[in-house]
GROMACS .gro file of C-alpha atoms in nm:
model
  296
    1MET     CA    1  -7.242  -1.653  -4.009
    2LYS     CA    2  -7.447  -1.732  -3.695
    3LYS     CA    3  -7.706  -1.905  -3.907
    4THR     CA    4  -7.433  -2.121  -4.055
    5LEU     CA    5  -7.291  -2.224  -3.689
    6ALA     CA    6  -7.639  -2.277  -3.576
    7MET     CA    7  -7.709  -2.518  -3.860
    8ALA     CA    8  -7.392  -2.689  -3.813
    9GLY     CA    9  -7.451  -2.737  -3.432
   10ALA     CA   10  -7.775  -2.907  -3.516
   11ILE     CA   11  -7.613  -3.109  -3.774
   12LEU     CA   12  -7.386  -3.229  -3.504
   13MET     CA   13  -7.624  -3.311  -3.248
   14LEU     CA   14  -7.854  -3.511  -3.482
   15SER     CA   15  -7.539  -3.708  -3.574
   16ALA     CA   16  -7.477  -3.791  -3.190
   17CYS     CA   17  -7.847  -3.895  -3.141
   18SER     CA   18  -7.805  -4.131  -3.431
   19ASN     CA   19  -7.483  -4.263  -3.293
   20ASN     CA   20  -7.653  -4.324  -2.952
   21GLU     CA   21  -7.907  -4.545  -3.114
   22ASN     CA   22  -7.859  -4.903  -2.954
   23ASP     CA   23  -7.820  -5.168  -3.189
   24TYR     CA   24  -7.976  -5.417  -2.916
   25ASP     CA   25  -8.319  -5.419  -2.727
   26ALA     CA   26  -8.200  -5.567  -2.385
   27THR     CA   27  -7.880  -5.640  -2.224
   28GLY     CA   28  -7.759  -5.851  -1.936
   29THR     CA   29  -7.481  -6.112  -1.794
   30PHE     CA   30  -7.431  -6.462  -1.898
   31GLU     CA   31  -7.496  -6.722  -1.590
   32ALA     CA   32  -7.503  -7.104  -1.584
   33THR     CA   33  -7.641  -7.332  -1.363
   34GLU     CA   34  -7.407  -7.373  -1.063
   35ILE     CA   35  -7.424  -7.687  -0.857
   36THR     CA   36  -7.245  -7.675  -0.493
   37VAL     CA   37  -7.151  -8.047  -0.405
   38TYR     CA   38  -7.131  -8.113  -0.029
   39ALA     CA   39  -6.977  -8.344   0.235
   40GLU     CA   40  -7.233  -8.618   0.278
   41GLN     CA   41  -7.052  -8.773   0.543
   42SER     CA   42  -6.826  -8.680   0.828
   43GLY     CA   43  -6.417  -8.799   0.807
   44ALA     CA   44  -6.073  -8.731   0.690
   45LEU     CA   45  -6.083  -8.653   0.308
   46LEU     CA   46  -5.883  -8.925   0.179
   47SER     CA   47  -5.873  -8.821  -0.189
   48LEU     CA   48  -6.018  -8.535  -0.420
   49GLN     CA   49  -5.922  -8.570  -0.741
   50LEU     CA   50  -6.008  -8.242  -0.924
   51ASN     CA   51  -5.879  -7.886  -0.987
   52GLU     CA   52  -6.047  -7.575  -1.065
   53GLY     CA   53  -6.108  -7.582  -1.445
   54ASP     CA   54  -6.137  -7.944  -1.462
   55GLU     CA   55  -6.393  -8.117  -1.693
   56LEU     CA   56  -6.597  -8.375  -1.531
   57SER     CA   57  -6.846  -8.640  -1.647
   58ASP     CA   58  -7.184  -8.729  -1.520
   59HIS     CA   59  -7.173  -8.932  -1.216
   60GLN     CA   60  -6.804  -8.958  -1.203
   61GLU     CA   61  -6.625  -9.034  -0.853
   62VAL     CA   62  -6.392  -8.780  -0.790
   63GLY     CA   63  -6.310  -8.842  -0.404
   64LEU     CA   64  -6.334  -9.048  -0.098
   65ILE     CA   65  -6.434  -8.971   0.281
   66ASP     CA   66  -6.289  -9.210   0.549
   67THR     CA   67  -6.453  -9.523   0.558
   68THR     CA   68  -6.300  -9.697   0.836
   69GLN     CA   69  -6.532  -9.650   1.140
   70LEU     CA   70  -6.832  -9.734   0.887
   71CYS     CA   71  -6.679 -10.057   0.812
   72LEU     CA   72  -6.615 -10.176   1.123
   73LYS     CA   73  -6.982 -10.093   1.246
   74LEU     CA   74  -7.107 -10.258   0.952
   75GLN     CA   75  -6.892 -10.604   1.033
   76GLN     CA   76  -7.023 -10.548   1.393
   77VAL     CA   77  -7.404 -10.559   1.287
   78GLU     CA   78  -7.326 -10.865   1.020
   79ALA     CA   79  -7.171 -11.050   1.319
   80THR     CA   80  -7.487 -10.976   1.534
   81LYS     CA   81  -7.726 -11.093   1.298
   82ALA     CA   82  -7.529 -11.415   1.258
   83VAL     CA   83  -7.552 -11.484   1.603
   84TYR     CA   84  -7.963 -11.426   1.575
   85GLN     CA   85  -7.942 -11.657   1.305
   86SER     CA   86  -7.778 -11.937   1.535
   87GLN     CA   87  -8.006 -11.879   1.778
   88LYS     CA   88  -8.327 -11.964   1.603
   89PRO     CA   89  -8.492 -12.261   1.732
   90ASP     CA   90  -8.574 -12.545   1.500
   91ILE     CA   91  -8.960 -12.585   1.632
   92GLU     CA   92  -9.029 -12.916   1.503
   93ARG     CA   93  -8.707 -13.083   1.610
   94GLN     CA   94  -8.761 -12.917   1.947
   95ILE     CA   95  -9.126 -13.029   2.010
   96ALA     CA   96  -9.074 -13.386   1.847
   97VAL     CA   97  -9.006 -13.560   2.179
   98THR     CA   98  -9.328 -13.400   2.329
   99ARG     CA   99  -9.515 -13.479   2.001
  100GLN     CA  100  -9.398 -13.850   2.013
  101GLN     CA  101  -9.498 -13.869   2.411
  102LEU     CA  102  -9.874 -13.738   2.290
  103SER     CA  103  -9.897 -13.984   2.033
  104LYS     CA  104  -9.803 -14.287   2.292
  105ALA     CA  105 -10.036 -14.150   2.547
  106LYS     CA  106 -10.341 -14.143   2.280
  107GLN     CA  107 -10.246 -14.497   2.191
  108GLU     CA  108 -10.263 -14.597   2.565
  109GLN     CA  109 -10.612 -14.397   2.598
  110GLN     CA  110 -10.749 -14.577   2.288
  111ARG     CA  111 -10.652 -14.913   2.442
  112TYR     CA  112 -10.799 -14.821   2.803
  113GLN     CA  113 -11.117 -14.702   2.630
  114GLU     CA  114 -11.160 -15.055   2.469
  115LEU     CA  115 -11.085 -15.226   2.789
  116VAL     CA  116 -11.306 -15.041   3.032
  117ALA     CA  117 -11.563 -15.093   2.756
  118ASP     CA  118 -11.506 -15.493   2.775
  119GLY     CA  119 -11.500 -15.442   3.143
  120ALA     CA  120 -11.131 -15.589   3.181
  121ALA     CA  121 -10.995 -15.275   3.325
  122PRO     CA  122 -11.085 -15.025   3.577
  123ARG     CA  123 -11.231 -14.680   3.479
  124LYS     CA  124 -10.953 -14.523   3.708
  125LEU     CA  125 -10.703 -14.623   3.430
  126LEU     CA  126 -10.912 -14.464   3.186
  127ASP     CA  127 -10.912 -14.142   3.368
  128ASP     CA  128 -10.540 -14.141   3.433
  129ALA     CA  129 -10.487 -14.188   3.030
  130ASN     CA  130 -10.755 -13.908   2.948
  131SER     CA  131 -10.515 -13.662   3.223
  132GLN     CA  132 -10.234 -13.777   3.062
  133VAL     CA  133 -10.329 -13.705   2.700
  134GLN     CA  134 -10.431 -13.368   2.791
  135LEU     CA  135 -10.143 -13.259   3.020
  136LEU     CA  136  -9.912 -13.358   2.738
  137GLN     CA  137 -10.099 -13.193   2.483
  138LYS     CA  138 -10.106 -12.848   2.692
  139GLN     CA  139  -9.733 -12.889   2.701
  140LEU     CA  140  -9.702 -12.938   2.348
  141ASP     CA  141  -9.892 -12.594   2.282
  142ALA     CA  142  -9.693 -12.405   2.581
  143GLN     CA  143  -9.364 -12.542   2.426
  144ALA     CA  144  -9.444 -12.444   2.043
  145SER     CA  145  -9.606 -12.114   2.161
  146THR     CA  146  -9.277 -12.022   2.364
  147LEU     CA  147  -9.071 -12.125   2.057
  148SER     CA  148  -9.266 -11.953   1.820
  149THR     CA  149  -9.228 -11.645   2.019
  150GLN     CA  150  -8.867 -11.661   2.056
  151LEU     CA  151  -8.826 -11.712   1.665
  152SER     CA  152  -9.068 -11.428   1.602
  153THR     CA  153  -8.813 -11.209   1.847
  154LEU     CA  154  -8.500 -11.312   1.654
  155SER     CA  155  -8.676 -11.244   1.315
  156SER     CA  156  -8.752 -10.903   1.434
  157GLN     CA  157  -8.411 -10.876   1.557
  158GLN     CA  158  -8.257 -10.997   1.241
  159VAL     CA  159  -8.495 -10.739   1.049
  160THR     CA  160  -8.359 -10.472   1.261
  161ALA     CA  161  -8.008 -10.568   1.205
  162ASP     CA  162  -8.092 -10.585   0.810
  163VAL     CA  163  -8.203 -10.198   0.824
  164GLN     CA  164  -7.881 -10.106   1.007
  165MET     CA  165  -7.689 -10.271   0.787
  166SER     CA  166  -7.877 -10.092   0.499
  167GLN     CA  167  -7.809  -9.773   0.665
  168LEU     CA  168  -7.454  -9.842   0.683
  169ARG     CA  169  -7.388  -9.938   0.343
  170ASP     CA  170  -7.609  -9.640   0.230
  171GLN     CA  171  -7.337  -9.403   0.440
  172LEU     CA  172  -7.039  -9.593   0.289
  173LYS     CA  173  -7.166  -9.511  -0.037
  174LYS     CA  174  -7.213  -9.175   0.071
  175CYS     CA  175  -6.867  -9.129   0.157
  176HIS     CA  176  -6.765  -9.182  -0.225
  177ILE     CA  177  -6.793  -8.810  -0.402
  178ILE     CA  178  -6.972  -8.841  -0.699
  179THR     CA  179  -7.039  -8.563  -0.929
  180PRO     CA  180  -7.421  -8.502  -0.987
  181ASN     CA  181  -7.383  -8.429  -1.377
  182LYS     CA  182  -7.125  -8.336  -1.612
  183GLY     CA  183  -6.960  -8.001  -1.598
  184THR     CA  184  -6.657  -7.764  -1.512
  185VAL     CA  185  -6.502  -7.721  -1.198
  186LEU     CA  186  -6.556  -7.327  -1.087
  187GLU     CA  187  -6.411  -7.338  -0.733
  188LYS     CA  188  -6.251  -7.592  -0.494
  189TYR     CA  189  -6.290  -7.548  -0.130
  190VAL     CA  190  -6.095  -7.814   0.048
  191GLU     CA  191  -5.798  -8.052  -0.008
  192ARG     CA  192  -5.696  -8.390   0.088
  193GLY     CA  193  -5.637  -8.442   0.419
  194GLU     CA  194  -5.882  -8.178   0.574
  195PHE     CA  195  -6.154  -8.295   0.779
  196VAL     CA  196  -6.501  -8.248   0.663
  197ALA     CA  197  -6.827  -8.252   0.832
  198THR     CA  198  -7.188  -8.357   0.671
  199GLY     CA  199  -7.301  -8.016   0.465
  200LYS     CA  200  -6.936  -7.898   0.426
  201PRO     CA  201  -6.943  -7.746   0.051
  202LEU     CA  202  -6.641  -7.950  -0.153
  203PHE     CA  203  -6.671  -7.760  -0.467
  204LYS     CA  204  -6.875  -7.584  -0.714
  205MET     CA  205  -6.912  -7.694  -1.081
  206ALA     CA  206  -7.132  -7.600  -1.346
  207ASP     CA  207  -7.235  -7.701  -1.724
  208VAL     CA  208  -7.082  -7.431  -1.933
  209GLU     CA  209  -7.161  -7.581  -2.248
  210THR     CA  210  -7.475  -7.398  -2.231
  211LEU     CA  211  -7.524  -7.069  -2.071
  212TYR     CA  212  -7.807  -6.809  -2.016
  213LEU     CA  213  -7.818  -6.458  -2.077
  214ARG     CA  214  -8.039  -6.319  -1.814
  215ALA     CA  215  -8.176  -6.012  -1.956
  216TYR     CA  216  -8.466  -5.731  -1.885
  217VAL     CA  217  -8.734  -5.633  -2.113
  218THR     CA  218  -9.017  -5.361  -2.080
  219SER     CA  219  -9.369  -5.440  -2.075
  220ALA     CA  220  -9.380  -5.278  -2.425
  221GLN     CA  221  -9.160  -5.535  -2.538
  222LEU     CA  222  -9.332  -5.826  -2.378
  223GLN     CA  223  -9.551  -5.861  -2.710
  224ASN     CA  224  -9.246  -5.915  -2.904
  225ILE     CA  225  -9.120  -6.224  -2.746
  226LYS     CA  226  -9.242  -6.575  -2.657
  227LEU     CA  227  -9.084  -6.921  -2.526
  228GLY     CA  228  -8.906  -7.073  -2.769
  229GLN     CA  229  -8.824  -6.792  -2.970
  230VAL     CA  230  -8.481  -6.754  -3.164
  231VAL     CA  231  -8.301  -6.437  -3.127
  232LYS     CA  232  -7.961  -6.300  -3.182
  233VAL     CA  233  -7.751  -6.257  -2.884
  234PHE     CA  234  -7.392  -6.081  -2.876
  235ALA     CA  235  -7.122  -6.153  -2.621
  236ASP     CA  236  -6.939  -5.828  -2.546
  237TYR     CA  237  -6.572  -5.857  -2.493
  238GLY     CA  238  -6.500  -5.510  -2.470
  239GLN     CA  239  -6.347  -5.230  -2.676
  240GLN     CA  240  -6.643  -5.288  -2.890
  241GLN     CA  241  -6.519  -5.667  -2.966
  242LYS     CA  242  -6.843  -5.873  -3.000
  243LYS     CA  243  -6.947  -6.197  -3.132
  244ALA     CA  244  -7.278  -6.331  -3.221
  245TYR     CA  245  -7.454  -6.615  -3.122
  246GLU     CA  246  -7.799  -6.773  -3.169
  247GLY     CA  247  -8.016  -6.795  -2.876
  248ARG     CA  248  -8.364  -6.915  -2.751
  249ILE     CA  249  -8.559  -6.774  -2.498
  250THR     CA  250  -8.626  -7.046  -2.218
  251TRP     CA  251  -8.795  -6.846  -1.944
  252ILE     CA  252  -8.993  -6.546  -1.884
  253SER     CA  253  -9.093  -6.394  -1.583
  254SER     CA  254  -9.431  -6.361  -1.469
  255ARG     CA  255  -9.363  -6.097  -1.190
  256SER     CA  256  -9.244  -5.734  -1.286
  257GLU     CA  257  -8.958  -5.585  -1.044
  258PHE     CA  258  -8.783  -5.267  -1.071
  259THR     CA  259  -8.516  -5.201  -1.306
  260PRO     CA  260  -8.174  -5.315  -1.174
  261LYS     CA  261  -7.954  -5.039  -1.187
  262THR     CA  262  -7.703  -5.197  -1.365
  263ILE     CA  263  -7.920  -5.311  -1.654
  264VAL     CA  264  -8.000  -5.041  -1.919
  265THR     CA  265  -8.294  -5.139  -2.134
  266ASP     CA  266  -8.429  -4.963  -2.456
  267ASP     CA  267  -8.667  -4.770  -2.256
  268GLU     CA  268  -8.481  -4.601  -1.949
  269ARG     CA  269  -8.785  -4.457  -1.864
  270ALA     CA  270  -8.960  -4.760  -1.765
  271ASP     CA  271  -8.981  -4.841  -1.404
  272LEU     CA  272  -9.081  -5.204  -1.404
  273VAL     CA  273  -8.917  -5.460  -1.630
  274TYR     CA  274  -8.949  -5.852  -1.685
  275ALA     CA  275  -8.655  -6.089  -1.673
  276VAL     CA  276  -8.585  -6.355  -1.954
  277LYS     CA  277  -8.318  -6.631  -1.983
  278ILE     CA  278  -8.184  -6.716  -2.306
  279SER     CA  279  -8.028  -7.019  -2.363
  280VAL     CA  280  -7.662  -6.978  -2.578
  281LYS     CA  281  -7.474  -7.250  -2.682
  282ASN     CA  282  -7.137  -7.192  -2.571
  283ASP     CA  283  -6.820  -7.236  -2.815
  284GLY     CA  284  -6.596  -7.169  -2.522
  285TYR     CA  285  -6.544  -6.808  -2.551
  286ILE     CA  286  -6.829  -6.698  -2.345
  287LYS     CA  287  -6.735  -6.664  -1.952
  288ILE     CA  288  -6.986  -6.681  -1.685
  289GLY     CA  289  -7.071  -6.312  -1.585
  290MET     CA  290  -6.958  -6.171  -1.916
  291TYR     CA  291  -7.175  -5.879  -2.037
  292GLY     CA  292  -7.431  -5.954  -2.340
  293GLU     CA  293  -7.677  -5.793  -2.556
  294VAL     CA  294  -7.994  -5.965  -2.748
  295LYS     CA  295  -8.185  -5.843  -3.051
  296LEU     CA  296  -8.549  -5.934  -3.043
   0.00000   0.00000   0.00000
């Protein structure tokens, strides 16, 4: 009788051991590449047209921060640039009179040279003509230099105004809240009418069409996996409800780490494990944070 009971107990233990065998090699949780969109300008939030769960397309405008002050500053800089433009001297026109006077003085100089050479005029008249030519030439050079400096200064001020206008246009552009890529809104942090400062988080989004199962494998399992390898992934819905998906290994950590307490591998005695990421095409049923299993 005792022998029969012992055999029955051994059979039960073997049965229990066989039932505890895992049909997976590693486990983990599903995650997505999450992006938090921040305010790039300060001001009142005039609109934010999104709600949690909304599907957003790439580079979609979803909101606007008040642009009034920036628009006024831009108009002011544009007016200042126009003033600089109107103050630019027309060098050729402003030195035309002096240039004409110099030309006439050179004609007189030539005439007196001929008269002095013929002995028909005193030397003093030629000396006076030479002095007049030299004086007008210096006046012309000084006037041209002054006008060129003034023109250069005004041109530099216009360039500064152009830079300021570019900065203001960039700030105006950043008042328009644009999605960085397509995805689903996970969390919304602000509402229309609130004042937002630069750097304030507005909403969080993620592309949930492709999710990643972050699992952990032991060093002994590394020899059986490689980048690009196709594996079987199971999404665990609880109460023994699972759904199989095809996954592809996209990342293998190059550094080991201690086994996370919440993760169970096929070798629970291993102290060090390696994280891997497995991409899975989501059919809409897998949720971020859901428990998953992988069969290598």
